[in-house]
Short mmCIF file of C-alpha atoms and ligand atoms in Angstrom, two decimals:
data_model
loop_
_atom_site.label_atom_id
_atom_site.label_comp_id
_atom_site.label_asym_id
_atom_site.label_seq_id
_atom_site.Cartn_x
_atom_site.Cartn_y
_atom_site.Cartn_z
CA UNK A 192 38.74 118.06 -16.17
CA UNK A 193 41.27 115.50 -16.57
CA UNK A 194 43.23 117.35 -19.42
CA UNK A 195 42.83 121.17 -17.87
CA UNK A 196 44.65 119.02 -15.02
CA UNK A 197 47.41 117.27 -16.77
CA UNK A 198 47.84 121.14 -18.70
CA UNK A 199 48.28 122.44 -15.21
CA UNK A 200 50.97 120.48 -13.90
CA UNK A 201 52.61 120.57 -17.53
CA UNK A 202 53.21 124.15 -17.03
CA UNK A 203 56.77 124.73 -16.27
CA UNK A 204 56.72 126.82 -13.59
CA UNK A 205 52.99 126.62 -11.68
CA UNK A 206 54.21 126.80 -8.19
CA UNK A 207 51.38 127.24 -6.28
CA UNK A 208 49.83 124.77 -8.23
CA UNK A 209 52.10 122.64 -6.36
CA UNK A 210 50.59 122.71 -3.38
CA UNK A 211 47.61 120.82 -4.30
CA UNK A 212 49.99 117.45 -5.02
CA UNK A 213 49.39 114.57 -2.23
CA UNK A 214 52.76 114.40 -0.32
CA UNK A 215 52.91 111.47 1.47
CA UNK A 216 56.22 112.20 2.90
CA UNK A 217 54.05 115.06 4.48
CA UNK A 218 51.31 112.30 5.66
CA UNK A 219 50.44 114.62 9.01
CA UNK A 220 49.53 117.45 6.91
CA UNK A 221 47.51 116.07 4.07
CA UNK A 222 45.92 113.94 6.68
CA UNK A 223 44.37 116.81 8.59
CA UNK A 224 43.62 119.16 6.60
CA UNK A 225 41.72 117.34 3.90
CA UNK A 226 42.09 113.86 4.51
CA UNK A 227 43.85 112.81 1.19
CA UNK A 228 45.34 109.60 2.46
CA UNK A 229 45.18 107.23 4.90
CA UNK A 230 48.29 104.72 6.19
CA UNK A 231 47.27 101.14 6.04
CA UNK A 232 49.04 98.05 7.01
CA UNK A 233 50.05 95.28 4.32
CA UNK A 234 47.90 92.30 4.25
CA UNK A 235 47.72 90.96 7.59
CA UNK A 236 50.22 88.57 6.15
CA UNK A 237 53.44 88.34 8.68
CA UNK A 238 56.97 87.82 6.97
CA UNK A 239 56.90 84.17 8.48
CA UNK A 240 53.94 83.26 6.38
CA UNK A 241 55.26 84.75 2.69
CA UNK A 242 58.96 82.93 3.80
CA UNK A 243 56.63 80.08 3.68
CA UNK A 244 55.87 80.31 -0.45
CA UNK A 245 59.03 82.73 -0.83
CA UNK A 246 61.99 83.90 0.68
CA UNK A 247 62.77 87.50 1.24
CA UNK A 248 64.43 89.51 -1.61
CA UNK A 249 67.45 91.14 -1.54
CA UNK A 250 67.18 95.07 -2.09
CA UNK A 251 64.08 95.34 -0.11
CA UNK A 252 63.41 96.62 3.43
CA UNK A 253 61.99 94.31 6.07
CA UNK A 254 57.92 94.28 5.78
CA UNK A 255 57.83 95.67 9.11
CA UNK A 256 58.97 98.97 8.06
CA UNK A 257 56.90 99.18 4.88
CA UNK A 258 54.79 102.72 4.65
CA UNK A 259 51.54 101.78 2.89
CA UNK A 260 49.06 104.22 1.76
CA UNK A 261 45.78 104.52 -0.36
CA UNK A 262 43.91 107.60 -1.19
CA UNK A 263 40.54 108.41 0.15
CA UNK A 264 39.08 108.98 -3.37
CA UNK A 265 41.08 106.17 -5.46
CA UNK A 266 39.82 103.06 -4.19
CA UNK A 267 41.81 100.07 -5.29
CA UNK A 268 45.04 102.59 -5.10
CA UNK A 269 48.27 101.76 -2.76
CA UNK A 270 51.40 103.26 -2.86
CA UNK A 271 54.05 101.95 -0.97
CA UNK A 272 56.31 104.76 -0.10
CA UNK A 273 59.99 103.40 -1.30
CA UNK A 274 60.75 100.02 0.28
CA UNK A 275 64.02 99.56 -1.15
CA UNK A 276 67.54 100.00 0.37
CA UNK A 277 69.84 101.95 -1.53
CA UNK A 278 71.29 99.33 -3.28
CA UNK A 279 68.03 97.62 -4.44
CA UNK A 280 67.47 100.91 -6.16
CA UNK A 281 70.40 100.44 -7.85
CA UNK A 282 69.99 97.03 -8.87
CA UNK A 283 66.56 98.09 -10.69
CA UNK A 284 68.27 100.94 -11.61
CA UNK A 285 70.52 99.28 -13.72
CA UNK A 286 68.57 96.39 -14.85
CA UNK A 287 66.52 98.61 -16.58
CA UNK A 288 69.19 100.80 -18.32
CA UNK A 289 71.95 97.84 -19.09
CA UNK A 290 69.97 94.94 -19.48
CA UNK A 291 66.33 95.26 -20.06
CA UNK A 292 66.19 97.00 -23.53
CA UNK A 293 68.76 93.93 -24.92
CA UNK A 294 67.13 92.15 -27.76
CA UNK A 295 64.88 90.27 -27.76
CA UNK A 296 62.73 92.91 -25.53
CA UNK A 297 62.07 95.56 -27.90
CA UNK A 298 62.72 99.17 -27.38
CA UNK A 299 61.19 102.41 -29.21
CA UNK A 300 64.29 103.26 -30.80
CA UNK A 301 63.67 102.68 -34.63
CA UNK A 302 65.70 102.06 -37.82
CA UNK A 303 65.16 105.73 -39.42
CA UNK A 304 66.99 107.49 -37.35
CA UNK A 305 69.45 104.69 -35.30
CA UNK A 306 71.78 102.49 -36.20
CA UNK A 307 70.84 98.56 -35.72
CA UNK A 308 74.11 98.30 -33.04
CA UNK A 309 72.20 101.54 -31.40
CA UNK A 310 68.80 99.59 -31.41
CA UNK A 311 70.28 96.68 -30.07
CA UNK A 312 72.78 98.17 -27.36
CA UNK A 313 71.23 101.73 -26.98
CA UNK A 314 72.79 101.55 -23.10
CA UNK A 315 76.43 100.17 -24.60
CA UNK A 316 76.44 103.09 -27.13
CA UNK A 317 74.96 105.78 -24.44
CA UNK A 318 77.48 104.71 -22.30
CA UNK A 319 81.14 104.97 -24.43
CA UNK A 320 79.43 107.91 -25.92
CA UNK A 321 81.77 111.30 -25.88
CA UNK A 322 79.82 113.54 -28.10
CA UNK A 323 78.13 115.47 -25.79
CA UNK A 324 75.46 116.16 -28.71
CA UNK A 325 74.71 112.42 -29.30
CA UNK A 326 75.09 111.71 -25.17
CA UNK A 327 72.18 114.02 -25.30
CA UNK A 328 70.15 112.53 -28.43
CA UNK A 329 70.90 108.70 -27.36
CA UNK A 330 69.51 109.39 -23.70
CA UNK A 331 66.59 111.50 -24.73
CA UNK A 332 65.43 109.26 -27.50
CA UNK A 333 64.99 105.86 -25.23
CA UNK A 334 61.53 106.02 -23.99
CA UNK A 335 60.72 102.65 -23.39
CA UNK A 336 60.98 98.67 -23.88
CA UNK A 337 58.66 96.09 -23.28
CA UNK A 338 59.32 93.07 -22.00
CA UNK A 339 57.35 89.33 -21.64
CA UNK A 340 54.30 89.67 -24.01
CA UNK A 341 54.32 92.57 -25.96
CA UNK A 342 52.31 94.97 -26.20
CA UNK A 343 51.75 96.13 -29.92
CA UNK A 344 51.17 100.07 -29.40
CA UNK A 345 49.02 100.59 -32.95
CA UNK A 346 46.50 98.13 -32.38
CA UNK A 347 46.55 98.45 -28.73
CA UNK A 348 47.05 94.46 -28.16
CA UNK A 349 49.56 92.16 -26.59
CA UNK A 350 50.53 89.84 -29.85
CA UNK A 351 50.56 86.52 -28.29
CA UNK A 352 53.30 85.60 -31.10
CA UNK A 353 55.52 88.04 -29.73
CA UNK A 354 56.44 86.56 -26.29
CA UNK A 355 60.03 86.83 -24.80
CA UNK A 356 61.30 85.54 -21.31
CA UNK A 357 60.19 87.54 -18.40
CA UNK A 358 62.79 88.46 -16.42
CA UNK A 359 63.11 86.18 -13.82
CA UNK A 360 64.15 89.03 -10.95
CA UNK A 361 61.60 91.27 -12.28
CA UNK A 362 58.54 88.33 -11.79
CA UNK A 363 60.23 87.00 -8.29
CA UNK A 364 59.90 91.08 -7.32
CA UNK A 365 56.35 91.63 -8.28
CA UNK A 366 55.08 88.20 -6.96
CA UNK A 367 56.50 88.93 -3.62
CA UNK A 368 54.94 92.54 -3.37
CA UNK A 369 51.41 90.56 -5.02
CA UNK A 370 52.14 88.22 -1.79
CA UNK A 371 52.50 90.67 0.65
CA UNK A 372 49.52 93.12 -0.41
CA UNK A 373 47.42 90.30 -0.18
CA UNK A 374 47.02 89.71 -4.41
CA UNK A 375 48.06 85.97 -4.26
CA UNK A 376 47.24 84.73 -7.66
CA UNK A 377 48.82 87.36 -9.49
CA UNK A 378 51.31 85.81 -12.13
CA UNK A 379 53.36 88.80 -13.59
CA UNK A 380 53.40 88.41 -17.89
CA UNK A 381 54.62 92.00 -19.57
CA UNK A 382 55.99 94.50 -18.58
CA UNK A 383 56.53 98.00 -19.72
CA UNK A 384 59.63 100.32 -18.87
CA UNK A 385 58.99 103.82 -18.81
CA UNK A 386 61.93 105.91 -18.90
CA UNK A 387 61.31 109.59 -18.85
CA UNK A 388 64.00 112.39 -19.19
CA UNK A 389 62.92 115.42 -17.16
CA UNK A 390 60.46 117.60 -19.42
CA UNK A 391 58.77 114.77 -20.52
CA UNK A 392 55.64 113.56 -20.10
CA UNK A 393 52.96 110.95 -20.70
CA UNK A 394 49.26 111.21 -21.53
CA UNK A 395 46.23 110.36 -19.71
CA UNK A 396 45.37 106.70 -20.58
CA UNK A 397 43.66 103.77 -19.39
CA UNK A 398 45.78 100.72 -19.82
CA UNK A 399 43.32 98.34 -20.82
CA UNK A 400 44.65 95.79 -23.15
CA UNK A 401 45.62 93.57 -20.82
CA UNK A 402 42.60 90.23 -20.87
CA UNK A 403 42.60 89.90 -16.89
CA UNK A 404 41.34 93.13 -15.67
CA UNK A 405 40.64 91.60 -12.23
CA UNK A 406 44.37 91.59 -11.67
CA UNK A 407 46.41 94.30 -10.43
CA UNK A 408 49.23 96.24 -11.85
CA UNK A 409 52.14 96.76 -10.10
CA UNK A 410 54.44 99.93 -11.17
CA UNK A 411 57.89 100.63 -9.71
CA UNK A 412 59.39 104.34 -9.94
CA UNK A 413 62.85 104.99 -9.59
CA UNK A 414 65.03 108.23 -9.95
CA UNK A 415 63.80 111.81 -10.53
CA UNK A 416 60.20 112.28 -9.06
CA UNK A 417 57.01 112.33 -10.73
CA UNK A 418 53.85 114.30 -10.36
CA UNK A 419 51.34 111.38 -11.00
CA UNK A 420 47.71 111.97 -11.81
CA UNK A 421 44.93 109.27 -10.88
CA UNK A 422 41.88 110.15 -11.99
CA UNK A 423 38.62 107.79 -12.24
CA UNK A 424 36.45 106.03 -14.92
CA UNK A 425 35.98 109.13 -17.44
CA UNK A 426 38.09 112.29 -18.16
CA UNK A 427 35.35 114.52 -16.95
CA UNK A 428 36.07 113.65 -13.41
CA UNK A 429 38.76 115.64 -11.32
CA UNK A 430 41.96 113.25 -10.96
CA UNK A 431 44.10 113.58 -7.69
CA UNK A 432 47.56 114.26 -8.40
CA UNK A 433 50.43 112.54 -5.78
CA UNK A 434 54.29 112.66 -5.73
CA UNK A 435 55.96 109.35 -6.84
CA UNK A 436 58.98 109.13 -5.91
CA UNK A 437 62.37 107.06 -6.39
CA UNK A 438 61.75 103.73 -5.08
CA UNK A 439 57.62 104.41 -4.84
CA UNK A 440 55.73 101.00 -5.22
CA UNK A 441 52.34 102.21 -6.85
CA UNK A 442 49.52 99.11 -7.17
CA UNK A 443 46.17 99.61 -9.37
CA UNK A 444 43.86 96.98 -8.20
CA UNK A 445 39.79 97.10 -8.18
CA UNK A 446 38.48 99.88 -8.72
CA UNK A 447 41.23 102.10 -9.80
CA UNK A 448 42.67 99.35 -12.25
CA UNK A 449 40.68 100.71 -15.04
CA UNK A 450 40.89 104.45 -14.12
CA UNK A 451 42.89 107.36 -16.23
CA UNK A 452 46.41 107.88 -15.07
CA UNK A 453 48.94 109.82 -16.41
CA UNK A 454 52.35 111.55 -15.50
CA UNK A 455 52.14 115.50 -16.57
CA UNK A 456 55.60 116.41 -14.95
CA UNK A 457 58.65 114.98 -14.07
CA UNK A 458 61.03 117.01 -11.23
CA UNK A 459 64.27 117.33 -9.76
CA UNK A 460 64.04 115.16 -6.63
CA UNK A 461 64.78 116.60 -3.07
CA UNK A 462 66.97 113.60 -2.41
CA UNK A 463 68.88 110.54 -4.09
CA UNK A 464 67.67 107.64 -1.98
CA UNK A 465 69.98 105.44 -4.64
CA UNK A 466 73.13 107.30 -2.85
CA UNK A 467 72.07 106.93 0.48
CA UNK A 468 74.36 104.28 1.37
CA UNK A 469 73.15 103.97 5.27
CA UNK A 470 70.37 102.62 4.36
CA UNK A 471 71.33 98.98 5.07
CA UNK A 472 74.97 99.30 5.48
CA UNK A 473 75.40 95.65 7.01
CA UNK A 474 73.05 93.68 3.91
CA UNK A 475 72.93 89.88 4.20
CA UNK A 476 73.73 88.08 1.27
CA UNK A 477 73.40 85.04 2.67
CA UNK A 478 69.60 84.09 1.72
CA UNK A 479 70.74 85.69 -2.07
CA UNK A 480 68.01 84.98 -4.40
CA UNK A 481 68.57 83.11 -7.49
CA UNK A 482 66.47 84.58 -9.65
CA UNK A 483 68.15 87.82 -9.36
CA UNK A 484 71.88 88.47 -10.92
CA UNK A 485 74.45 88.43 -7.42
CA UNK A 486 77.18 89.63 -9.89
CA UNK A 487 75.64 92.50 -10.63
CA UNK A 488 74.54 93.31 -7.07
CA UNK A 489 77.40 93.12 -5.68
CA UNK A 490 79.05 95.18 -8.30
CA UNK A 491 77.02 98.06 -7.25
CA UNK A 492 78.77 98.70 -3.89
CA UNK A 493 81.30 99.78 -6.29
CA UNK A 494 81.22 104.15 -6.88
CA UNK A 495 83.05 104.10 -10.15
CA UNK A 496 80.91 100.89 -12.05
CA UNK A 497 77.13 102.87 -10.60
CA UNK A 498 78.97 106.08 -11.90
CA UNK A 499 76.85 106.28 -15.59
CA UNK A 500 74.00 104.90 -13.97
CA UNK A 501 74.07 107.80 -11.49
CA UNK A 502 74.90 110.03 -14.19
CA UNK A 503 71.27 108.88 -16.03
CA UNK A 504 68.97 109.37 -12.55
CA UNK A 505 70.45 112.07 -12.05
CA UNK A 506 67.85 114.25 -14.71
CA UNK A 507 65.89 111.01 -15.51
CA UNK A 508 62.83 108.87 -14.23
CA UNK A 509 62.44 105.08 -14.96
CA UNK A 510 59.43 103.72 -14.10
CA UNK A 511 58.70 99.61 -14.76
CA UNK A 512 55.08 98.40 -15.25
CA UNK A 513 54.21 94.98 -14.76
CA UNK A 514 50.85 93.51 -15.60
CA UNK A 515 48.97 90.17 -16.13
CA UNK A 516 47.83 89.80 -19.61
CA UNK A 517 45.87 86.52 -19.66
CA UNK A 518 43.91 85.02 -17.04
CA UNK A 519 46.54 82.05 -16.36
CA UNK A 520 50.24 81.23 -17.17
CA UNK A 521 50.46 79.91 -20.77
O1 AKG B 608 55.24 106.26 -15.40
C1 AKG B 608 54.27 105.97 -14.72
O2 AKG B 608 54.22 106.13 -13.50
C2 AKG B 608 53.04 105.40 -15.39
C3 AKG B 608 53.29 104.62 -16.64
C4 AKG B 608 52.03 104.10 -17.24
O3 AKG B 608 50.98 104.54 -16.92
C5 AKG B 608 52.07 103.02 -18.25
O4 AKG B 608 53.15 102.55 -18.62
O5 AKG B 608 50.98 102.60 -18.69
FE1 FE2 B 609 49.38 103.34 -17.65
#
């Protein structure tokens, strides 16, 4: 069931196939109909009590305005439907393109067919890049870097030898959103960024290598939309498929942590959330968040330095995975 369905949505042109994808920008309709999804409130948590334990990131929208939803037959599943202002997007955005893949994260990118200075600075070479041949091969060939313990992709374990900082933005992010979906132990230790030009894909899985399966996973989407397929315990059950979009929060917890996933399809999005500049025209700095670089923030009010980011969103999705590997900090 679960393959048919990824083979489905693979298809390049299935539009009526379409139709069966949860929209929760369309909440009314799937709501009626066939009662796909359901709006929930985070934790009954106010902001006042997180500001107690930790103050309020930049790049996010105030709690208050948060759209959360789970999905009648995903238990365990919440998507929060894009939280960030335009300029958080950025910020992740570009974090994940310029910075993230620098050594000593690794990246997929190997020795047969790059250079070591592409390896090491696939973004740097991507972006002074004129050939419009190698612009294409550089961009196309990134397809992810891990980051914090890593995971070792042959043997399907996290090599507790090969540990490297964890970003300290990316862990103040994904405790806050632990915080305020009511997952306070959760102490964030790999992560995984996705990055997926459009026509590519990735395979049903379970991501089970992690130690702690009692702790969520937290997965942040950004750019050109994904059709997402959640399916449950075995591949001969019928997954749901749902629209991630730029900016999406989606959290595995319970239940669903365990459950096949998989993303058959990426498509040209509707909109560019990460241009919509109204979306918090009048951002405080003020409360500015150490863990998270201000230089780079604030460069990214600036059109012509977001220019090649824009340029890569514009036919590409990024998607960063954080997990907890071990049942406490080590
Ligand atoms: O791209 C996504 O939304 C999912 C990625 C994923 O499942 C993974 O990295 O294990
Ligand atoms: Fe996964």
């Amino acid at each position: 069931m679960f393959k048919q369905t990824f083979k489905k949505f693979k298809k390049v042109n299935p539009l009526s196939d379409l139709q069966e994808v949860i929209d929760l920008d369309n909440y009314d309709a799937n709501n009626s109909t066939n009662g796909l999804c359901n709006i929930v409130n985070p934790k009954d948590i106010s902001e006042m009590d997180i500001r107690k334990s930790l103050d309020f990131p930049v790049g996010l929208q105030p709690l208050r305005m948060w759209r959360c939803y789970t999905l009648k037959k995903h238990p365990g599943l919440l998507i929060i439907r894009n939280p960030f202002t335009f300029r958080g997007q950025r910020y992740w955005i570009a974090r994940s393109l310029r910075d993230y893949p620098l050594p000593p994260n690794t990246v997929n990118l190997d020795a047969k067919h790059f250079s070591s200075k592409t390896i090491s600075d696939w973004w740097g070479e991507l972006h002074h890049c004129t050939n419009p041949n190698l612009v294409h091969r550089l961009k196309t060939a990134m397809r992810w870097t891990t980051l914090g313990y890593h995971h070792n992709w042959d043997t399907k374990v996290y090599d507790k030898t090969m540990h490297t900082p964890f970003p300290s933005d990316l862990c103040y992010l994904s405790k806050y959103f632990s915080l305020a979906l009511g997952f306070p132990n959760f102490i964030p230790q790999a992560a995984i960024v996705n990055y997926y030009p459009i026509g590519t894909s990735l395979n049903g899985h379970t991501d089970h290598s992690e130690i702690n399966h009692e702790a969520p996973l937290f997965s942040y989407s950004f750019g050109q939309t994904a059709i997402f397929l959640i399916g449950h315990g075995t591949l001969e059950e019928q997954p749901s498929a749902v629209y991630l979009r730029s900016g999406d929060v989606l959290v595995m917890s319970k239940e669903s942590r365990l459950c096949y996933h998989a993303v058959p399809r990426i498509m040209k999005a509707l909109e560019d959330p990460w241009n919509n500049l109204f979306t918090n025209p009048n951002e405080k700095l003020d409360t500015f968040n150490s863990s998270m670089n201000f230089e780079l923030y604030d460069q990214l009010n600036d059109e012509l330095f977001w220019m090649p980011f824009n340029r890569y969103v514009t036919d590409c999705r990024i998607n960063i995975n954080v997990r907890q590997v071990y049942s406490s900090d080590r």
